C-alpha cells in the first residue's frame, strides 16, 4: 500500500509529508486549494507524463517521493525481473521534475525509466478519475471489465497462446504463398540449367580435354599418310635403306686396306639398322591411330554444345559445373518450400479448429460470468440508491480476435419498465460515477492492486446517494487501501484517515498545506463543507453527530 507521500516544490505545495493508512483516506478542502495537485504528484511517481509548469515558481525542481509497503509477491517478482533490489517488502519511488522540462526517476535510489515506473505503478495503484467514466461509454472496454470481474484468465490465456500460434502460422503461410510465383519462375530457370548442363556430365576442364582429342582425331588421317610416306622413304625402292646398302657394297672391297673406310662402313651399317627400327616403329604408330568418324562427329557436337552454353551463361566450363551443382541444391530447397506450404496448411487447419473450440469454451465461460456480473453489479447499484436501475450485458459472437469471438456491451435502464440501452446513450454523470463505483467494488475483490484512488467519484450526486457512496468506499477500504478526494460531507464523514488540503498566504507567496485532522479538526472541516466558512455552534454539533453516525454504520 501507499504508506507516505513526500512533496516538495510542486505547484503551490512548498513541502508536505502526507501519512496514509491502509483503509479509507479522505482528502477535502476548498475548491482551488490544490486537491488536484496531490493526484498530479501521485501520477508523477507512477510514471505519467509531467509538465515543467507544475514546478513551483522560482524553484529548480519539484520532488515527489512515495513509500510503498506490504508489497505483493507479484510486485516483488516484477522488481526482481527489472533488477531492482528491495527489502522488508517495501520500496520508495521518487520523481524529480526540473524547471527546464527534464525529469529523473528512481526506485530505491536506483535510476529508473518512466516506463519502469508505469510498469511497477500499475501493480501498486489504480486511479479512478472523472475521465475514467469514459470507459463505461466505450463498449470496446466492456469485455476487459467483464474479464476482470471473472478473475480467472486461464481460458483466455490458453486461447491467446493458440491464437498467436495461428497468426504466426498464417503469416508464414502468407509469406510463402507470396513468394510462390517467384519460386515457380526460379524453379523453371533452375530446371533449364539442370537440363542444359546435367546430361553433359562435365568436369572442370572437360572442354580442354575434348579440344585436344578432337584436334587429334581430326588430324589422324593426315598423320597416317605422313607415316606411310616416311616408311616408304626409308624402306621403298630407291629409298634410304637401298641407297645405304648400295653404298656399303661399294665400300666392301676397300675396307680391309683402310681403317678410315672401315669405320665409315660400320657407321653406314649402324644407320641402316637404325632406319629399319624407325620404319618398324612408324608402322606400329600407324597401326595404333584409329580413324573413327562417329567419334569425331560426337566430339564436334559435344564441343559445340559446351561452347554454346558457355556463351549462354557467360562463364567457362568450371563455371558451368558450379552453376549445375548450385542449381541442384537450390531446386531441392524450393521443393522443400512446397512441402513446407503443405505442412503449414495442415498446421493452420488444426490450429483453427483448436482456437475455435477454445473460443467457444471462452464464450460459454463469459456467458456465465456475465450472469454473475449482472447480479453483483445490480446489488451494488441498489445499495448506491439506484434500485430502479437495470443493468444487462449484450453478449454476442463475432469474428475471432486476440480476445476471443465475443463482443460485449453493457446496457442500462435508468427507469423501471424501460428496455436497457447502451450506457453512452442514457446515463447521466451521477449515474456513471455510481456505476463505475459499483464496478470497482465488485472487481476490487478479484484483482491484486492494493491501492485504489478515487478523484471526485461524487460528481453529480448528493444526499442519500452520496452517503451510500461513502459507505461503499469504506467497505472497499476494508479489503483495499482507498484514497478519495471529495467535496461532499456525506463521504468525508466515512474517513478512517481525514486529511485537509488548505491554501494559505505565507509572506508574499501562496502555499498549500496538507494536515492530518484530529477529531476536532474533522468536526470543523465537516461543518465547513456542510455550511461554509465560520460554521455556527449548531452546524458544529451537526457535524459531530454525522461523524458519530458514520462510525456506527
Coordinates of C-alpha atoms in Angstrom, one line a residue:
X1 CA 0.0 0.0 0.0
X2 CA 1.0 3.7 -0.3
X3 CA 2.3 4.5 3.2
X4 CA 3.5 8.0 2.8
X5 CA 4.0 10.8 0.2
X6 CA 6.6 13.5 0.4
X7 CA 6.1 16.5 -1.9
X8 CA 8.4 19.5 -2.3
X9 CA 8.0 22.5 -4.6
X10 CA 5.1 21.0 -6.5
X11 CA 3.0 23.9 -7.7
X12 CA 1.7 25.7 -4.6
X13 CA 2.9 23.0 -2.2
X14 CA 6.2 24.1 -0.9
X15 CA 6.7 21.0 1.3
X16 CA 4.4 18.4 2.7
X17 CA 4.6 14.9 4.3
X18 CA 1.4 13.0 3.9
X19 CA 0.9 9.9 6.0
X20 CA -1.8 7.4 4.8
X21 CA -3.5 4.4 6.4
X22 CA -4.3 1.1 4.8
X23 CA -8.1 1.8 4.9
X24 CA -10.2 4.8 3.8
X25 CA -8.2 8.0 3.4
X26 CA -10.3 11.1 2.6
X27 CA -8.9 14.4 1.3
X28 CA -11.1 17.5 1.5
X29 CA -10.5 21.2 1.0
X30 CA -11.9 24.3 -0.6
X31 CA -12.2 24.5 -4.3
X32 CA -8.8 25.5 -5.7
X33 CA -6.9 24.5 -2.6
X34 CA -4.8 22.1 -4.5
X35 CA -6.5 18.7 -4.3
X36 CA -5.7 18.0 -8.0
X37 CA -2.0 18.7 -7.3
X38 CA -2.0 15.7 -5.0
X39 CA -3.3 13.5 -7.8
X40 CA -0.8 15.0 -10.2
X41 CA 2.0 14.2 -7.7
X42 CA 0.9 10.6 -7.4
X43 CA 0.6 10.3 -11.2
X44 CA 4.2 11.6 -11.4
X45 CA 5.6 8.8 -9.3
X46 CA 3.5 6.3 -11.4
X47 CA 5.5 7.4 -14.5
X48 CA 2.9 9.6 -16.2
X49 CA 4.0 12.5 -18.3
X50 CA 4.7 15.7 -16.3
X51 CA 4.8 19.3 -17.4
X52 CA 7.5 21.6 -16.2
X53 CA 4.7 24.0 -15.3
X54 CA 4.0 22.0 -12.1
X55 CA 7.4 23.1 -10.6
X56 CA 6.9 25.8 -8.0
X57 CA 7.7 29.2 -9.4
X58 CA 11.3 30.2 -8.7
X59 CA 12.4 26.7 -7.8
X60 CA 14.8 24.5 -9.8
X61 CA 12.8 21.3 -9.5
X62 CA 9.9 19.6 -7.8
X63 CA 10.4 16.3 -5.9
X64 CA 7.7 13.7 -5.1
X65 CA 8.7 10.6 -3.1
X66 CA 6.2 7.8 -2.3
X67 CA 6.8 5.0 0.2
X68 CA 5.1 1.7 -0.7
X69 CA 4.9 -1.1 1.9
X70 CA 3.4 -4.6 2.1
X71 CA 4.4 -5.4 -1.5
X72 CA 2.7 -8.3 -3.1
X73 CA 4.7 -11.3 -4.4
X74 CA 3.8 -10.3 -7.9
X75 CA 5.2 -6.8 -7.4
X76 CA 8.4 -8.2 -5.9
X77 CA 8.8 -10.6 -8.8
X78 CA 8.5 -7.7 -11.2
X79 CA 11.1 -5.8 -9.3
X80 CA 13.4 -8.8 -9.4
X81 CA 12.8 -9.0 -13.1
X82 CA 13.8 -5.4 -13.5
X83 CA 16.9 -5.9 -11.4
X84 CA 15.7 -3.6 -8.6
X85 CA 16.6 -4.6 -5.0
X86 CA 14.0 -4.4 -2.2
X87 CA 14.0 -5.2 1.5
X88 CA 11.3 -5.6 4.1
X89 CA 8.6 -5.7 1.4
X90 CA 8.8 -2.0 0.7
X91 CA 10.2 0.4 -1.9
X92 CA 10.5 4.2 -2.3
X93 CA 9.7 5.7 -5.7
X94 CA 11.0 9.3 -6.4
X95 CA 10.3 11.6 -9.4
X96 CA 12.1 14.8 -9.8
X97 CA 10.7 17.3 -12.4
X98 CA 13.2 20.0 -13.4
X99 CA 12.1 23.5 -14.2
X100 CA 13.8 23.2 -17.6
X101 CA 11.5 20.3 -18.5
X102 CA 13.6 17.2 -17.8
X103 CA 12.9 14.7 -15.1
X104 CA 14.7 11.9 -13.2
X105 CA 13.0 8.9 -11.7
X106 CA 14.4 6.5 -9.0
X107 CA 13.2 3.3 -7.4
X108 CA 15.1 2.6 -4.1
X109 CA 17.7 5.2 -5.2
X110 CA 18.3 3.4 -8.5
X111 CA 17.7 5.4 -11.6
X112 CA 14.6 4.1 -13.4
X113 CA 12.9 5.0 -16.7
X114 CA 9.3 6.3 -16.8
X115 CA 8.2 3.1 -18.4
X116 CA 9.6 1.2 -15.4
X117 CA 7.6 3.4 -13.1
X118 CA 4.5 2.8 -15.1
X119 CA 5.1 -1.0 -15.1
X120 CA 5.6 -1.1 -11.3
X121 CA 3.0 1.6 -10.6
X122 CA 0.3 -0.3 -12.5
X123 CA 0.7 -3.1 -10.0
X124 CA 0.5 -0.7 -7.0
X125 CA -2.2 1.8 -7.6
X126 CA -5.4 2.1 -9.6
X127 CA -6.6 5.7 -10.1
X128 CA -10.2 6.5 -10.9
X129 CA -10.9 10.0 -12.0
X130 CA -13.8 11.6 -13.8
X131 CA -12.3 10.8 -17.2
X132 CA -12.3 7.1 -16.3
X133 CA -16.1 7.2 -16.5
X134 CA -15.5 7.3 -20.3
X135 CA -14.5 3.7 -20.0
X136 CA -18.2 2.9 -19.5
X137 CA -19.1 4.9 -22.6
X138 CA -16.6 2.8 -24.7
X139 CA -18.1 -0.6 -25.4
X140 CA -14.7 -1.9 -26.5
X141 CA -13.6 -1.7 -22.9
X142 CA -16.5 -3.6 -21.5
X143 CA -15.1 -7.1 -22.4
X144 CA -11.9 -6.2 -20.4
X145 CA -14.1 -5.2 -17.4
X146 CA -16.1 -8.4 -17.6
X147 CA -12.9 -10.5 -17.7
X148 CA -11.5 -8.5 -14.7
X149 CA -14.7 -9.4 -12.8
X150 CA -14.4 -13.1 -13.9
X151 CA -11.0 -13.2 -12.2
X152 CA -9.8 -16.5 -14.0
X153 CA -7.8 -15.8 -17.1
X154 CA -6.8 -19.4 -17.7
X155 CA -9.1 -20.0 -20.7
X156 CA -8.3 -16.6 -22.1
X157 CA -4.5 -17.0 -21.9
X158 CA -4.7 -20.5 -23.3
X159 CA -6.9 -19.2 -26.2
X160 CA -4.5 -16.3 -26.8
X161 CA -1.5 -18.7 -27.0
X162 CA -3.2 -20.7 -29.6
X163 CA -4.4 -17.6 -31.5
X164 CA -0.9 -16.2 -31.6
X165 CA 0.4 -19.5 -33.0
X166 CA -2.4 -19.4 -35.6
X167 CA -1.4 -15.8 -36.5
X168 CA 2.2 -16.8 -36.8
X169 CA 1.4 -19.8 -38.9
X170 CA -0.9 -17.8 -41.2
X171 CA 1.8 -15.1 -41.6
X172 CA 4.4 -17.7 -42.5
X173 CA 2.0 -19.3 -44.9
X174 CA 1.1 -16.0 -46.4
X175 CA 4.8 -15.1 -46.9
X176 CA 5.5 -18.4 -48.6
X177 CA 2.5 -18.0 -50.9
X178 CA 3.5 -14.5 -51.8
X179 CA 6.8 -16.0 -52.9
X180 CA 5.2 -18.9 -54.7
X181 CA 5.1 -17.2 -58.2
X182 CA 8.8 -16.1 -57.9
X183 CA 9.7 -19.7 -56.8
X184 CA 7.9 -21.1 -59.8
X185 CA 9.8 -18.8 -62.1
X186 CA 13.0 -19.6 -60.3
X187 CA 12.4 -23.3 -60.4
X188 CA 11.8 -23.1 -64.2
X189 CA 15.1 -21.3 -64.6
X190 CA 16.9 -23.9 -62.4
X191 CA 15.4 -26.8 -64.2
X192 CA 16.5 -25.3 -67.5
X193 CA 20.1 -25.1 -66.2
X194 CA 19.9 -28.7 -65.0
X195 CA 18.5 -29.9 -68.3
X196 CA 21.1 -27.9 -70.3
X197 CA 24.2 -29.0 -68.3
X198 CA 23.3 -32.2 -66.5
X199 CA 23.4 -34.5 -69.5
X200 CA 26.9 -33.4 -70.5
X201 CA 28.5 -34.8 -67.2
X202 CA 31.1 -32.1 -67.3
X203 CA 34.4 -31.9 -65.4
X204 CA 36.0 -28.6 -64.8
X205 CA 38.5 -28.9 -67.7
X206 CA 36.2 -31.0 -69.9
X207 CA 36.4 -28.6 -72.8
X208 CA 40.3 -28.6 -72.9
X209 CA 40.4 -32.4 -72.9
X210 CA 37.8 -32.7 -75.7
X211 CA 39.5 -30.0 -77.8
X212 CA 42.8 -31.9 -77.7
X213 CA 41.1 -35.2 -78.5
X214 CA 39.1 -33.5 -81.3
X215 CA 42.2 -32.0 -82.8
X216 CA 44.0 -35.3 -82.6
X217 CA 41.1 -37.2 -84.2
X218 CA 40.7 -34.5 -87.0
X219 CA 44.4 -34.9 -87.9
X220 CA 44.5 -38.8 -87.7
X221 CA 44.2 -39.4 -91.5
X222 CA 46.9 -36.9 -92.5
X223 CA 49.1 -38.4 -89.8
X224 CA 48.8 -41.9 -91.1
X225 CA 49.6 -40.8 -94.7
X226 CA 52.6 -39.0 -93.5
X227 CA 53.8 -42.0 -91.5
X228 CA 53.3 -44.3 -94.6
X229 CA 55.3 -41.8 -96.8
X230 CA 58.0 -41.8 -94.2
X231 CA 58.2 -45.6 -94.1
X232 CA 58.3 -45.7 -97.9
X233 CA 61.1 -43.2 -97.9
X234 CA 63.1 -45.5 -95.6
X235 CA 62.2 -48.9 -97.0
X236 CA 60.9 -48.5 -100.5
X237 CA 62.6 -48.9 -103.9
X238 CA 65.4 -46.4 -104.3
X239 CA 64.7 -45.4 -100.7
X240 CA 67.2 -44.7 -97.9
X241 CA 67.9 -48.3 -96.9
X242 CA 68.5 -49.3 -100.5
X243 CA 70.8 -46.4 -101.1
X244 CA 72.7 -47.2 -97.8
X245 CA 73.0 -50.9 -98.9
X246 CA 74.5 -49.8 -102.3
X247 CA 77.0 -47.5 -100.5
X248 CA 78.0 -50.5 -98.3
X249 CA 78.5 -52.7 -101.3
X250 CA 80.7 -50.0 -103.0
X251 CA 83.0 -49.8 -99.9
X252 CA 83.3 -53.5 -99.1
X253 CA 86.3 -54.2 -101.4
X254 CA 88.4 -51.4 -99.8
X255 CA 87.7 -51.5 -96.1
X256 CA 90.4 -54.1 -95.3
X257 CA 93.1 -51.8 -96.6
X258 CA 91.8 -48.6 -95.0
X259 CA 91.0 -48.0 -91.4
X260 CA 89.0 -44.9 -92.2
X261 CA 86.8 -46.6 -94.8
X262 CA 86.2 -49.4 -92.4
X263 CA 84.9 -47.0 -89.7
X264 CA 82.7 -45.3 -92.2
X265 CA 81.3 -48.6 -93.5
X266 CA 80.5 -49.6 -89.9
X267 CA 78.6 -46.3 -89.4
X268 CA 76.6 -46.9 -92.6
X269 CA 75.7 -50.4 -91.3
X270 CA 74.5 -48.9 -88.0
X271 CA 72.5 -46.3 -89.9
X272 CA 70.8 -49.0 -91.9
X273 CA 69.8 -50.8 -88.7
X274 CA 68.5 -47.6 -87.1
X275 CA 66.4 -46.7 -90.2
X276 CA 64.9 -50.2 -90.1
X277 CA 64.0 -49.7 -86.4
X278 CA 62.5 -46.3 -87.2
X279 CA 60.4 -47.8 -90.0
X280 CA 59.2 -50.5 -87.7
X281 CA 58.1 -48.0 -85.0
X282 CA 56.4 -45.8 -87.6
X283 CA 54.4 -48.8 -88.8
X284 CA 53.4 -49.6 -85.2
X285 CA 52.3 -46.0 -84.6
X286 CA 50.2 -46.0 -87.8
X287 CA 48.5 -49.2 -86.6
X288 CA 47.6 -47.5 -83.3
X289 CA 45.8 -44.5 -84.9
X290 CA 42.1 -45.1 -85.2
X291 CA 40.1 -43.5 -87.9
X292 CA 36.6 -43.2 -86.1
X293 CA 34.2 -40.9 -87.9
X294 CA 31.4 -41.3 -85.4
X295 CA 33.7 -40.3 -82.5
X296 CA 34.8 -37.3 -84.5
X297 CA 31.2 -36.3 -85.0
X298 CA 30.4 -36.8 -81.3
X299 CA 33.3 -34.7 -80.2
X300 CA 32.4 -31.9 -82.6
X301 CA 28.7 -31.9 -81.4
X302 CA 29.6 -32.0 -77.6
X303 CA 32.2 -29.2 -78.0
X304 CA 29.6 -27.2 -79.9
X305 CA 27.1 -27.7 -77.1
X306 CA 29.6 -26.7 -74.4
X307 CA 30.7 -23.6 -76.3
X308 CA 27.0 -22.6 -76.8
X309 CA 26.3 -23.0 -73.0
X310 CA 29.5 -21.1 -72.2
X311 CA 28.1 -18.2 -74.2
X312 CA 24.6 -18.5 -72.9
X313 CA 25.6 -18.4 -69.2
X314 CA 28.6 -16.2 -69.8
X315 CA 31.1 -18.5 -68.0
X316 CA 33.7 -21.1 -68.6
X317 CA 33.5 -24.9 -68.2
X318 CA 34.3 -24.7 -64.5
X319 CA 31.6 -22.1 -64.1
X320 CA 29.1 -24.4 -65.8
X321 CA 29.8 -27.2 -63.4
X322 CA 29.3 -24.9 -60.4
X323 CA 26.1 -23.5 -61.9
X324 CA 24.8 -27.0 -62.3
X325 CA 25.7 -28.1 -58.7
X326 CA 24.2 -24.9 -57.2
X327 CA 21.0 -25.3 -59.3
X328 CA 20.6 -28.9 -58.0
X329 CA 21.0 -27.7 -54.3
X330 CA 18.6 -24.8 -54.8
X331 CA 15.9 -26.8 -56.6
X332 CA 15.9 -29.2 -53.6
X333 CA 15.3 -26.3 -51.3
X334 CA 12.5 -24.9 -53.5
X335 CA 10.8 -28.3 -53.5
X336 CA 11.1 -28.4 -49.6
X337 CA 9.4 -25.0 -49.6
X338 CA 6.5 -26.5 -51.4
X339 CA 6.4 -29.3 -48.8
X340 CA 6.5 -26.5 -46.1
X341 CA 3.4 -24.9 -47.5
X342 CA 1.6 -28.2 -47.3
X343 CA 2.7 -28.7 -43.7
X344 CA 1.7 -25.1 -42.8
X345 CA -1.7 -25.6 -44.4
X346 CA -2.3 -28.7 -42.2
X347 CA -1.0 -26.9 -39.1
X348 CA -3.2 -23.9 -39.8
X349 CA -6.3 -26.1 -40.1
X350 CA -5.5 -27.8 -36.8
X351 CA -4.9 -24.6 -35.0
X352 CA -8.1 -23.0 -36.5
X353 CA -10.1 -25.9 -35.2
X354 CA -8.4 -25.8 -31.8
X355 CA -8.8 -22.0 -31.4
X356 CA -12.4 -22.1 -32.5
X357 CA -13.2 -24.7 -29.8
X358 CA -11.3 -22.7 -27.2
X359 CA -13.2 -19.5 -28.3
X360 CA -16.5 -21.4 -27.8
X361 CA -15.4 -22.5 -24.3
X362 CA -14.3 -18.9 -23.5
X363 CA -17.7 -17.7 -24.8
X364 CA -19.5 -20.1 -22.5
X365 CA -17.4 -19.1 -19.5
X366 CA -18.1 -15.4 -20.2
X367 CA -21.8 -16.1 -20.6
X368 CA -21.8 -17.5 -17.1
X369 CA -19.6 -14.7 -15.9
X370 CA -22.0 -12.1 -17.4
X371 CA -24.8 -13.6 -15.4
X372 CA -22.9 -13.3 -12.1
X373 CA -21.7 -9.8 -13.1
X374 CA -25.2 -8.6 -13.6
X375 CA -26.3 -9.9 -10.3
X376 CA -23.3 -8.4 -8.4
X377 CA -23.4 -5.0 -10.1
X378 CA -27.2 -4.8 -9.7
X379 CA -26.8 -5.5 -5.9
X380 CA -24.2 -2.7 -5.7
X381 CA -26.3 -0.3 -7.7
X382 CA -29.3 -1.0 -5.4
X383 CA -27.1 -0.2 -2.4
X384 CA -25.9 3.0 -4.1
X385 CA -29.5 4.3 -4.2
X386 CA -30.1 3.2 -7.8
X387 CA -32.7 0.5 -7.1
X388 CA -34.7 1.2 -10.2
X389 CA -31.7 0.8 -12.5
X390 CA -31.5 -2.4 -14.6
X391 CA -28.1 -3.4 -16.0
X392 CA -27.6 -6.0 -18.6
X393 CA -24.9 -7.4 -20.8
X394 CA -25.3 -7.8 -24.5
X395 CA -23.1 -10.8 -25.3
X396 CA -22.7 -11.9 -28.9
X397 CA -20.5 -14.0 -31.1
X398 CA -18.3 -12.3 -33.7
X399 CA -15.1 -12.9 -35.6
X400 CA -12.0 -14.4 -33.9
X401 CA -9.7 -11.8 -32.4
X402 CA -6.9 -11.9 -29.8
X403 CA -9.7 -11.6 -27.1
X404 CA -11.9 -14.4 -28.4
X405 CA -15.1 -14.4 -30.5
X406 CA -17.0 -12.3 -28.0
X407 CA -18.5 -8.8 -28.4
X408 CA -19.7 -7.4 -25.1
X409 CA -21.6 -4.2 -24.3
X410 CA -23.1 -3.1 -21.1
X411 CA -26.7 -1.9 -21.2
X412 CA -28.6 0.1 -18.6
X413 CA -32.1 1.2 -18.0
X414 CA -32.4 4.1 -15.5
X415 CA -36.2 3.8 -15.3
X416 CA -38.4 0.8 -14.5
X417 CA -40.2 -0.6 -17.5
X418 CA -37.7 0.8 -20.0
X419 CA -35.6 -1.6 -22.1
X420 CA -31.9 -1.5 -21.3
X421 CA -29.9 0.6 -23.8
X422 CA -26.2 1.4 -24.3
X423 CA -24.9 3.3 -21.3
X424 CA -23.5 6.1 -23.5
X425 CA -27.0 6.9 -24.7
X426 CA -28.8 7.3 -21.4
X427 CA -26.6 7.5 -18.3
X428 CA -26.1 10.8 -16.5
X429 CA -22.9 11.9 -14.9
X430 CA -24.1 10.8 -11.4
X431 CA -25.2 7.5 -12.7
X432 CA -21.9 7.0 -14.5
X433 CA -20.0 7.7 -11.2
X434 CA -22.0 5.3 -9.2
X435 CA -22.0 2.7 -11.9
X436 CA -18.2 2.9 -12.1
X437 CA -18.0 2.7 -8.3
X438 CA -20.2 -0.4 -8.4
X439 CA -17.8 -2.0 -11.0
X440 CA -14.8 -1.0 -9.0
X441 CA -16.4 -2.5 -5.9
X442 CA -17.2 -5.9 -7.5
X443 CA -13.8 -6.1 -9.2
X444 CA -11.8 -5.0 -6.1
X445 CA -12.2 -8.5 -4.6
X446 CA -10.7 -10.0 -7.8
X447 CA -7.6 -8.1 -8.5
X448 CA -4.4 -7.7 -6.6
X449 CA -3.8 -4.0 -6.8
X450 CA -3.5 -2.8 -3.2
X451 CA -4.4 0.9 -3.6
X452 CA -7.4 2.5 -5.2
X453 CA -7.7 6.2 -5.7
X454 CA -11.0 8.0 -6.4
X455 CA -10.8 11.6 -7.6
X456 CA -14.2 13.2 -7.4
X457 CA -16.2 10.0 -7.5
X458 CA -19.1 12.1 -6.1
X459 CA -19.6 14.1 -9.2
X460 CA -23.3 14.6 -10.0
X461 CA -24.6 13.0 -6.7
X462 CA -25.8 14.3 -3.4
X463 CA -27.9 13.4 -0.4
X464 CA -28.5 9.8 0.3
X465 CA -26.8 8.6 -2.8
X466 CA -23.6 10.4 -1.6
X467 CA -23.9 8.7 1.8
X468 CA -24.2 5.3 0.1
X469 CA -21.1 6.1 -2.0
X470 CA -19.2 6.9 1.3
X471 CA -20.4 3.6 2.9
X472 CA -19.3 1.7 -0.2
X473 CA -15.8 3.4 -0.2
X474 CA -15.4 2.4 3.4
X475 CA -16.4 -1.2 2.5
X476 CA -13.8 -1.3 -0.2
X477 CA -11.4 0.2 2.3
X478 CA -11.7 -3.0 4.4
X479 CA -10.0 -5.1 1.7
X480 CA -8.0 -2.4 -0.2
X481 CA -6.4 0.9 0.7
X482 CA -8.7 3.7 -0.6
X483 CA -7.7 7.3 -1.2
X484 CA -10.6 9.6 -2.1
X485 CA -10.7 13.3 -3.0
X486 CA -14.2 14.7 -2.3
X487 CA -16.2 17.8 -1.6
X488 CA -19.2 16.1 0.0
X489 CA -19.7 15.8 3.8
X490 CA -21.6 12.5 3.4
X491 CA -18.4 10.9 2.0
X492 CA -15.9 12.8 4.2
X493 CA -17.6 11.6 7.5
X494 CA -16.7 8.0 6.5
X495 CA -13.0 8.6 6.6
X496 CA -10.7 6.4 8.7
X497 CA -8.0 9.0 8.0
X498 CA -9.1 12.5 7.1
X499 CA -6.6 14.9 5.6
X500 CA -7.4 18.6 4.8
X501 CA -5.8 20.4 1.9
X502 CA -5.6 24.1 2.7
X503 CA -4.3 27.1 0.8
X504 CA -2.7 30.0 2.8
X505 CA -0.7 33.2 2.1
X506 CA 2.7 32.9 3.7
X507 CA 4.7 36.1 3.3
X508 CA 4.2 37.1 -0.3
X509 CA 3.6 33.5 -1.6
X510 CA 0.7 31.2 -1.7
X511 CA 1.3 27.9 -0.1
X512 CA -0.8 24.7 0.2
X513 CA -0.5 22.5 3.2
X514 CA -1.8 19.1 4.0
X515 CA -3.0 18.4 7.5
X516 CA -4.0 15.1 9.1
X517 CA -7.1 16.1 11.1
X518 CA -7.9 15.0 14.7
X519 CA -11.4 14.7 16.0
X520 CA -11.9 18.4 16.5
X521 CA -10.3 19.2 13.2
X522 CA -12.6 16.8 11.4
X523 CA -15.7 18.3 13.1
X524 CA -14.6 21.8 11.9
X525 CA -13.9 20.6 8.4
X526 CA -17.2 18.7 8.0
X527 CA -19.1 21.7 9.3
X528 CA -17.3 23.9 6.8
X529 CA -18.3 21.5 4.0
X530 CA -21.9 21.5 5.2
X531 CA -22.4 25.2 5.9
X532 CA -19.4 27.2 4.6
X533 CA -16.9 29.3 6.4
X534 CA -17.3 30.2 10.1
X535 CA -19.9 27.4 10.9
X536 CA -22.3 28.0 13.8
X537 CA -22.4 26.0 17.0
X538 CA -25.4 24.1 15.6
X539 CA -23.5 23.2 12.5
X540 CA -20.5 22.0 14.5
X541 CA -22.9 19.9 16.6
X542 CA -24.5 18.5 13.5
X543 CA -21.1 17.7 12.0
X544 CA -20.0 15.9 15.2
X545 CA -23.3 13.9 15.1
X546 CA -22.8 12.9 11.5
X547 CA -19.3 11.7 12.2
X548 CA -20.6 9.6 15.1
X549 CA -23.4 8.2 13.0
X550 CA -20.9 7.3 10.3
X551 CA -18.7 5.5 12.7
X552 CA -21.6 3.4 13.9
X553 CA -22.7 2.3 10.4

